[in-house]
mmCIF file of C-alpha atoms in Angstrom:
data_model
loop_
_atom_site.group_PDB
_atom_site.id
_atom_site.type_symbol
_atom_site.label_atom_id
_atom_site.label_comp_id
_atom_site.label_asym_id
_atom_site.label_seq_id
_atom_site.Cartn_x
_atom_site.Cartn_y
_atom_site.Cartn_z
ATOM 1 C CA MET A 185 -36.161 105.580 -67.409
ATOM 2 C CA THR A 186 -37.431 101.982 -68.130
ATOM 3 C CA ALA A 187 -39.259 100.686 -65.313
ATOM 4 C CA THR A 188 -37.752 97.138 -63.702
ATOM 5 C CA ARG A 189 -39.588 94.117 -64.584
ATOM 6 C CA VAL A 190 -40.554 91.896 -61.910
ATOM 7 C CA HIS A 191 -41.581 88.522 -61.589
ATOM 8 C CA ALA A 192 -44.688 87.320 -60.216
ATOM 9 C CA ASP A 193 -43.046 86.642 -56.622
ATOM 10 C CA GLY A 194 -41.957 90.004 -56.623
ATOM 11 C CA ALA A 195 -38.128 89.229 -57.971
ATOM 12 C CA ALA A 196 -36.688 91.606 -60.646
ATOM 13 C CA ALA A 197 -36.940 90.129 -63.956
ATOM 14 C CA PRO A 198 -33.727 88.908 -65.573
ATOM 15 C CA TRP A 199 -31.998 91.574 -67.934
ATOM 16 C CA THR A 200 -32.275 91.095 -71.704
ATOM 17 C CA THR A 201 -29.099 89.400 -73.145
ATOM 18 C CA THR A 202 -28.521 93.087 -74.773
ATOM 19 C CA GLU A 203 -28.974 94.850 -71.623
ATOM 20 C CA PHE A 204 -27.049 92.231 -69.699
ATOM 21 C CA THR A 205 -24.458 92.526 -72.313
ATOM 22 C CA GLY A 206 -24.560 96.870 -72.449
ATOM 23 C CA ARG A 207 -24.101 96.488 -68.153
ATOM 24 C CA LEU A 208 -20.894 94.499 -68.745
ATOM 25 C CA ARG A 209 -19.279 96.414 -71.398
ATOM 26 C CA ALA A 210 -20.161 99.273 -69.533
ATOM 27 C CA VAL A 211 -18.094 98.338 -66.455
ATOM 28 C CA THR A 212 -15.258 98.221 -68.695
ATOM 29 C CA ALA A 213 -15.441 101.468 -70.415
ATOM 30 C CA ALA A 214 -15.861 103.314 -67.256
ATOM 31 C CA ARG A 215 -13.519 101.380 -64.929
ATOM 32 C CA TYR A 216 -10.896 99.557 -67.249
ATOM 33 C CA HIS A 217 -6.870 100.330 -66.024
ATOM 34 C CA ASP A 218 -6.322 102.156 -69.794
ATOM 35 C CA ARG A 219 -7.645 105.330 -67.680
ATOM 36 C CA HIS A 220 -5.245 105.151 -64.830
ATOM 37 C CA PRO A 221 -2.917 108.009 -64.589
ATOM 38 C CA PHE A 222 0.372 105.429 -64.543
ATOM 39 C CA ASN A 223 -0.689 104.251 -67.711
ATOM 40 C CA LEU A 224 -1.682 107.526 -69.436
ATOM 41 C CA ARG A 225 1.913 108.570 -68.664
ATOM 42 C CA MET A 226 3.234 105.146 -70.233
ATOM 43 C CA HIS A 227 1.206 105.575 -73.476
ATOM 44 C CA LYS A 228 2.288 109.592 -73.367
ATOM 45 C CA GLY A 229 6.113 108.372 -73.526
ATOM 46 C CA GLU A 230 6.834 110.088 -69.634
ATOM 47 C CA LEU A 231 8.012 106.794 -67.620
ATOM 48 C CA THR A 232 11.867 106.667 -66.912
ATOM 49 C CA PRO A 233 13.493 103.606 -67.761
ATOM 50 C CA ALA A 234 13.219 102.826 -63.883
ATOM 51 C CA GLU A 235 9.714 103.137 -63.606
ATOM 52 C CA LEU A 236 8.790 101.226 -66.724
ATOM 53 C CA ARG A 237 11.203 98.134 -64.994
ATOM 54 C CA ARG A 238 9.559 98.286 -61.950
ATOM 55 C CA TRP A 239 5.904 98.082 -63.777
ATOM 56 C CA ILE A 240 7.116 94.997 -65.865
ATOM 57 C CA ALA A 241 8.818 93.272 -62.784
ATOM 58 C CA ASN A 242 5.446 93.930 -60.774
ATOM 59 C CA ARG A 243 3.194 93.112 -63.488
ATOM 60 C CA PHE A 244 4.873 89.799 -64.063
ATOM 61 C CA HIS A 245 3.467 88.777 -60.703
ATOM 62 C CA TYR A 246 0.267 89.168 -62.124
ATOM 63 C CA GLN A 247 1.241 87.418 -65.340
ATOM 64 C CA ARG A 248 2.660 84.441 -63.691
ATOM 65 C CA HIS A 249 -0.668 83.911 -61.820
ATOM 66 C CA ILE A 250 -3.082 84.235 -65.051
ATOM 67 C CA PRO A 251 -2.736 79.924 -65.831
ATOM 68 C CA VAL A 252 -3.265 79.374 -61.913
ATOM 69 C CA LYS A 253 -6.612 81.282 -62.302
ATOM 70 C CA ASP A 254 -7.493 79.932 -65.038
ATOM 71 C CA ALA A 255 -6.568 76.286 -63.565
ATOM 72 C CA LEU A 256 -9.208 76.913 -60.897
ATOM 73 C CA ILE A 257 -11.510 78.132 -63.308
ATOM 74 C CA LEU A 258 -11.359 74.753 -65.479
ATOM 75 C CA ALA A 259 -11.675 72.889 -62.430
ATOM 76 C CA LYS A 260 -15.029 74.305 -61.991
ATOM 77 C CA LEU A 261 -16.392 73.628 -65.648
ATOM 78 C CA GLU A 262 -18.395 70.560 -65.565
ATOM 79 C CA ARG A 263 -18.414 69.711 -69.165
ATOM 80 C CA PRO A 264 -15.697 68.592 -71.554
ATOM 81 C CA ALA A 265 -16.116 71.063 -74.578
ATOM 82 C CA ALA A 266 -16.180 74.110 -72.003
ATOM 83 C CA ARG A 267 -12.806 72.700 -70.338
ATOM 84 C CA ARG A 268 -11.197 72.407 -73.762
ATOM 85 C CA ALA A 269 -12.272 75.615 -74.420
ATOM 86 C CA TRP A 270 -10.659 77.061 -71.118
ATOM 87 C CA LEU A 271 -7.788 74.811 -70.898
ATOM 88 C CA ARG A 272 -6.394 76.637 -74.232
ATOM 89 C CA ARG A 273 -5.891 79.715 -72.178
ATOM 90 C CA ILE A 274 -3.168 77.547 -70.085
ATOM 91 C CA ARG A 275 -1.377 76.689 -72.797
ATOM 92 C CA ASP A 276 -1.519 80.219 -74.139
ATOM 93 C CA HIS A 277 0.619 81.578 -70.974
ATOM 94 C CA ASP A 278 2.227 78.322 -70.232
ATOM 95 C CA GLY A 279 3.044 77.150 -73.779
ATOM 96 C CA THR A 280 3.543 73.672 -74.800
ATOM 97 C CA ALA A 281 6.996 73.448 -74.357
ATOM 98 C CA GLU A 282 9.917 75.357 -73.101
ATOM 99 C CA GLY A 283 10.404 78.598 -74.586
ATOM 100 C CA GLU A 284 6.839 79.492 -75.422
ATOM 101 C CA GLY A 285 4.044 80.914 -74.071
ATOM 102 C CA GLY A 286 2.718 84.336 -72.761
ATOM 103 C CA ILE A 287 4.996 84.132 -69.691
ATOM 104 C CA GLU A 288 8.001 83.344 -71.744
ATOM 105 C CA ARG A 289 6.917 86.470 -73.564
ATOM 106 C CA TRP A 290 6.634 88.461 -70.949
ATOM 107 C CA LEU A 291 10.202 87.322 -69.200
ATOM 108 C CA ARG A 292 11.637 88.246 -73.141
ATOM 109 C CA LEU A 293 9.987 92.004 -72.600
ATOM 110 C CA GLY A 294 11.754 91.994 -69.337
ATOM 111 C CA GLU A 295 14.916 91.019 -71.034
ATOM 112 C CA ALA A 296 14.589 93.764 -73.617
ATOM 113 C CA ALA A 297 14.066 96.457 -71.243
ATOM 114 C CA GLY A 298 17.180 95.217 -69.280
ATOM 115 C CA LEU A 299 15.872 93.021 -66.427
ATOM 116 C CA ASP A 300 17.238 89.573 -65.814
ATOM 117 C CA ARG A 301 14.423 86.990 -65.886
ATOM 118 C CA GLU A 302 15.640 85.711 -62.541
ATOM 119 C CA GLU A 303 15.118 89.160 -61.352
ATOM 120 C CA LEU A 304 11.063 88.819 -62.532
ATOM 121 C CA TRP A 305 10.810 85.218 -60.813
ATOM 122 C CA ASP A 306 12.089 86.882 -57.492
ATOM 123 C CA ALA A 307 8.718 87.251 -55.722
ATOM 124 C CA SER A 308 10.365 88.697 -52.905
ATOM 125 C CA ARG A 309 10.463 91.784 -54.972
ATOM 126 C CA VAL A 310 6.903 92.220 -55.659
ATOM 127 C CA LEU A 311 5.650 95.069 -54.203
ATOM 128 C CA PRO A 312 3.311 94.518 -51.140
ATOM 129 C CA GLY A 313 0.014 96.262 -52.913
ATOM 130 C CA VAL A 314 1.007 94.226 -56.238
ATOM 131 C CA ARG A 315 1.036 90.969 -53.925
ATOM 132 C CA LEU A 316 -2.515 91.836 -52.545
ATOM 133 C CA ALA A 317 -4.214 92.592 -55.492
ATOM 134 C CA VAL A 318 -3.439 89.480 -57.158
ATOM 135 C CA ASP A 319 -3.703 87.168 -54.298
ATOM 136 C CA GLY A 320 -7.399 88.670 -54.182
ATOM 137 C CA TYR A 321 -8.215 87.959 -57.730
ATOM 138 C CA VAL A 322 -6.601 84.337 -57.413
ATOM 139 C CA ASN A 323 -8.745 83.449 -54.420
ATOM 140 C CA PHE A 324 -12.039 85.410 -55.925
ATOM 141 C CA CYS A 325 -11.478 82.760 -58.914
ATOM 142 C CA ARG A 326 -10.722 79.989 -56.275
ATOM 143 C CA LEU A 327 -13.446 80.279 -53.870
ATOM 144 C CA GLY A 328 -16.592 82.224 -55.847
ATOM 145 C CA PRO A 329 -18.915 80.295 -58.276
ATOM 146 C CA VAL A 330 -17.421 79.891 -61.769
ATOM 147 C CA VAL A 331 -19.973 82.366 -63.333
ATOM 148 C CA GLU A 332 -18.189 85.286 -61.472
ATOM 149 C CA ALA A 333 -14.713 83.961 -62.011
ATOM 150 C CA VAL A 334 -15.250 83.987 -65.647
ATOM 151 C CA ALA A 335 -17.250 87.473 -65.812
ATOM 152 C CA ALA A 336 -14.074 88.766 -63.825
ATOM 153 C CA SER A 337 -11.730 87.784 -66.875
ATOM 154 C CA LEU A 338 -14.104 89.837 -69.076
ATOM 155 C CA THR A 339 -11.582 93.124 -68.695
ATOM 156 C CA GLU A 340 -10.047 91.185 -72.139
ATOM 157 C CA LEU A 341 -12.954 92.449 -73.784
ATOM 158 C CA SER A 342 -10.900 95.958 -73.608
ATOM 159 C CA ALA A 343 -7.672 94.318 -73.841
ATOM 160 C CA PRO A 344 -6.926 94.200 -77.519
ATOM 161 C CA ASP A 345 -7.264 98.151 -78.012
ATOM 162 C CA LEU A 346 -5.117 98.810 -74.975
ATOM 163 C CA MET A 347 -2.044 96.536 -76.355
ATOM 164 C CA ARG A 348 -2.811 98.430 -79.919
ATOM 165 C CA THR A 349 -2.062 101.701 -78.018
ATOM 166 C CA ARG A 350 0.623 100.045 -75.923
ATOM 167 C CA ILE A 351 2.978 98.928 -79.150
ATOM 168 C CA ASP A 352 2.421 102.333 -80.604
ATOM 169 C CA ALA A 353 3.580 103.867 -77.391
ATOM 170 C CA PHE A 354 6.670 101.476 -76.789
ATOM 171 C CA GLU A 355 7.393 102.038 -80.457
ATOM 172 C CA THR A 356 7.418 105.712 -80.175
ATOM 173 C CA HIS A 357 8.451 106.661 -76.868
ATOM 174 C CA TYR A 358 10.603 103.881 -75.708
ATOM 175 C CA PRO A 359 13.077 102.934 -78.596
ATOM 176 C CA TRP A 360 15.732 101.598 -76.102
ATOM 177 C CA ILE A 361 13.509 98.674 -75.721
ATOM 178 C CA ASP A 362 14.156 95.922 -78.224
ATOM 179 C CA PRO A 363 10.946 95.637 -80.570
ATOM 180 C CA ALA A 364 11.064 92.102 -80.355
ATOM 181 C CA GLY A 365 9.968 92.333 -76.618
ATOM 182 C CA LEU A 366 6.748 93.424 -77.532
ATOM 183 C CA ALA A 367 5.810 90.038 -78.689
ATOM 184 C CA TYR A 368 3.681 89.759 -75.856
ATOM 185 C CA PHE A 369 1.345 92.842 -76.409
ATOM 186 C CA ARG A 370 1.290 91.767 -80.480
ATOM 187 C CA THR A 371 0.133 88.281 -79.278
ATOM 188 C CA ARG A 372 -2.677 89.233 -76.915
ATOM 189 C CA VAL A 373 -4.795 91.391 -80.034
ATOM 190 C CA GLY A 374 -5.956 88.636 -81.297
ATOM 191 C CA GLN A 375 -5.741 86.484 -78.095
ATOM 192 C CA GLY A 376 -7.447 88.786 -75.765
ATOM 193 C CA ALA A 377 -10.478 89.427 -78.649
ATOM 194 C CA ARG A 378 -10.954 85.688 -78.826
ATOM 195 C CA ASP A 379 -11.139 85.091 -75.096
ATOM 196 C CA GLY A 380 -13.248 87.948 -74.374
ATOM 197 C CA GLU A 381 -15.980 87.211 -76.522
ATOM 198 C CA GLU A 382 -15.778 83.111 -75.414
ATOM 199 C CA ALA A 383 -16.341 84.442 -71.676
ATOM 200 C CA LEU A 384 -18.959 86.997 -72.416
ATOM 201 C CA ALA A 385 -20.921 83.996 -74.355
ATOM 202 C CA LEU A 386 -20.455 81.717 -71.483
ATOM 203 C CA VAL A 387 -21.940 84.502 -68.720
ATOM 204 C CA LEU A 388 -24.679 85.230 -70.843
ATOM 205 C CA ASP A 389 -25.269 81.602 -70.638
ATOM 206 C CA ARG A 390 -25.150 80.883 -67.187
ATOM 207 C CA ALA A 391 -26.211 83.788 -65.565
ATOM 208 C CA ARG A 392 -29.595 83.902 -66.095
ATOM 209 C CA THR A 393 -31.362 85.049 -63.091
ATOM 210 C CA ARG A 394 -30.937 89.128 -62.260
ATOM 211 C CA GLU A 395 -28.981 88.213 -58.868
ATOM 212 C CA GLN A 396 -26.553 86.028 -61.446
ATOM 213 C CA GLN A 397 -26.430 88.781 -63.476
ATOM 214 C CA GLU A 398 -25.754 91.613 -60.879
ATOM 215 C CA ARG A 399 -23.055 89.301 -59.319
ATOM 216 C CA ALA A 400 -21.545 88.825 -62.842
ATOM 217 C CA VAL A 401 -21.407 92.223 -63.223
ATOM 218 C CA ALA A 402 -19.910 93.104 -59.843
ATOM 219 C CA ALA A 403 -17.129 90.562 -60.415
ATOM 220 C CA LEU A 404 -16.257 92.386 -63.432
ATOM 221 C CA ALA A 405 -15.800 95.411 -61.281
ATOM 222 C CA PHE A 406 -13.802 93.788 -58.759
ATOM 223 C CA LYS A 407 -11.694 92.324 -61.731
ATOM 224 C CA CYS A 408 -11.069 96.422 -62.651
ATOM 225 C CA ASP A 409 -10.422 97.222 -59.155
ATOM 226 C CA VAL A 410 -7.720 94.588 -59.069
ATOM 227 C CA LEU A 411 -6.232 95.829 -62.198
ATOM 228 C CA TRP A 412 -6.385 99.466 -60.807
ATOM 229 C CA ALA A 413 -4.824 98.700 -57.383
ATOM 230 C CA LEU A 414 -1.890 97.002 -58.989
ATOM 231 C CA LEU A 415 -1.049 100.140 -60.878
ATOM 232 C CA ASP A 416 -1.697 102.202 -57.951
ATOM 233 C CA ALA A 417 1.243 100.446 -56.069
ATOM 234 C CA VAL A 418 3.068 100.249 -58.994
ATOM 235 C CA ASP A 419 2.870 103.971 -59.155
ATOM 236 C CA ALA A 420 2.921 104.805 -55.430
ATOM 237 C CA ALA A 421 6.364 102.908 -54.827
ATOM 238 C CA GLY A 422 8.640 105.773 -56.172
ATOM 239 C CA GLU A 423 12.148 105.047 -57.728
ATOM 240 C CA GLY A 424 13.757 104.547 -54.044
ATOM 241 C CA CYS A 425 11.313 102.082 -53.173
ATOM 242 C CA ARG A 426 12.534 98.655 -52.815
ATOM 243 C CA GLY A 427 10.432 97.316 -55.479
ATOM 244 C CA GLY A 428 11.211 100.840 -57.505
ATOM 245 C CA ALA A 429 14.943 100.088 -57.726
ATOM 246 C CA VAL A 430 14.494 96.754 -59.902
ATOM 247 C CA GLY A 431 17.003 97.314 -63.669
ATOM 248 C CA GLY A 432 18.879 100.452 -62.228
ATOM 249 C CA GLY A 433 18.012 104.330 -63.612
ATOM 250 C CA GLY A 434 19.173 104.176 -67.250
ATOM 251 C CA PRO A 435 18.437 102.269 -70.383
#
C-alpha cells in the first residue's frame, strides 16, 4: 500500500491528478445506477409496460430539474468562459425554441410509451421517494461549494455506456415503443461524454487540497446515491401504487 504523503504541517498532501481521477472514476465504476436491479431488469427486457411507464414518468421529475441545478451551478461560476460552457448544458435540456431540447425529447419518449405529456408534467403523481431524491440533489447544488456541485455531475462519465445499453435494450425488448422516442438516449451518448470530460477538467483544476478532493469524491458518491434512491422508489412502488398506475398496464 502506498504511504500517505503529508505536508510539513501534518496535513495530507493532495492526490496527484492521476490518483484523483482514478478515485473519481472508481466511484462510478462501483456505485453508478447501471448496477441497480431495476435497470438490470430493464436491460434484460423484464419490465412490464406499466413498470416502464412508471419509470419514465418518475424519471421525468429528475429530467425537468437538470437545468434547474445547472442554473444554480452557473450562478456560482465566477468567470465568463466557465459560465458560457456551463450555459450550454441548460440549452441542451431546455432547447433554444419550443419543441427542442432534452426535456422535449423525454416528453416524446413518454408519448412513445403511451403517456400523455400533461401526465408527465403533473408533479403530484411523482413518488415521494423520487421527489425526496431530486430535492436533495437540487439543494446540494444550491447550498454547496461549486466544485462539489460540479463533482456530483460526474456521473456523466458513465452515462454514454448506459445510454448505448439502454438503446439496444429498448430496440430489442420493447418494440411497442416507437423508436423515434429513443432520441433522448441517442443524443445523450455524445452530450454525456463531452459534459463529463469538461466537468472532470473543472474539478481537477479547482479541487487542489486533499480535503477539497475528498469532498469532491464524496459529492460524486452522494449523486450515485441519489440516482440509486430514485430507482429504489420506482422499483418498490409496485403496479398498484399511486405512481405506479401511470399509463395503464398494456402496450
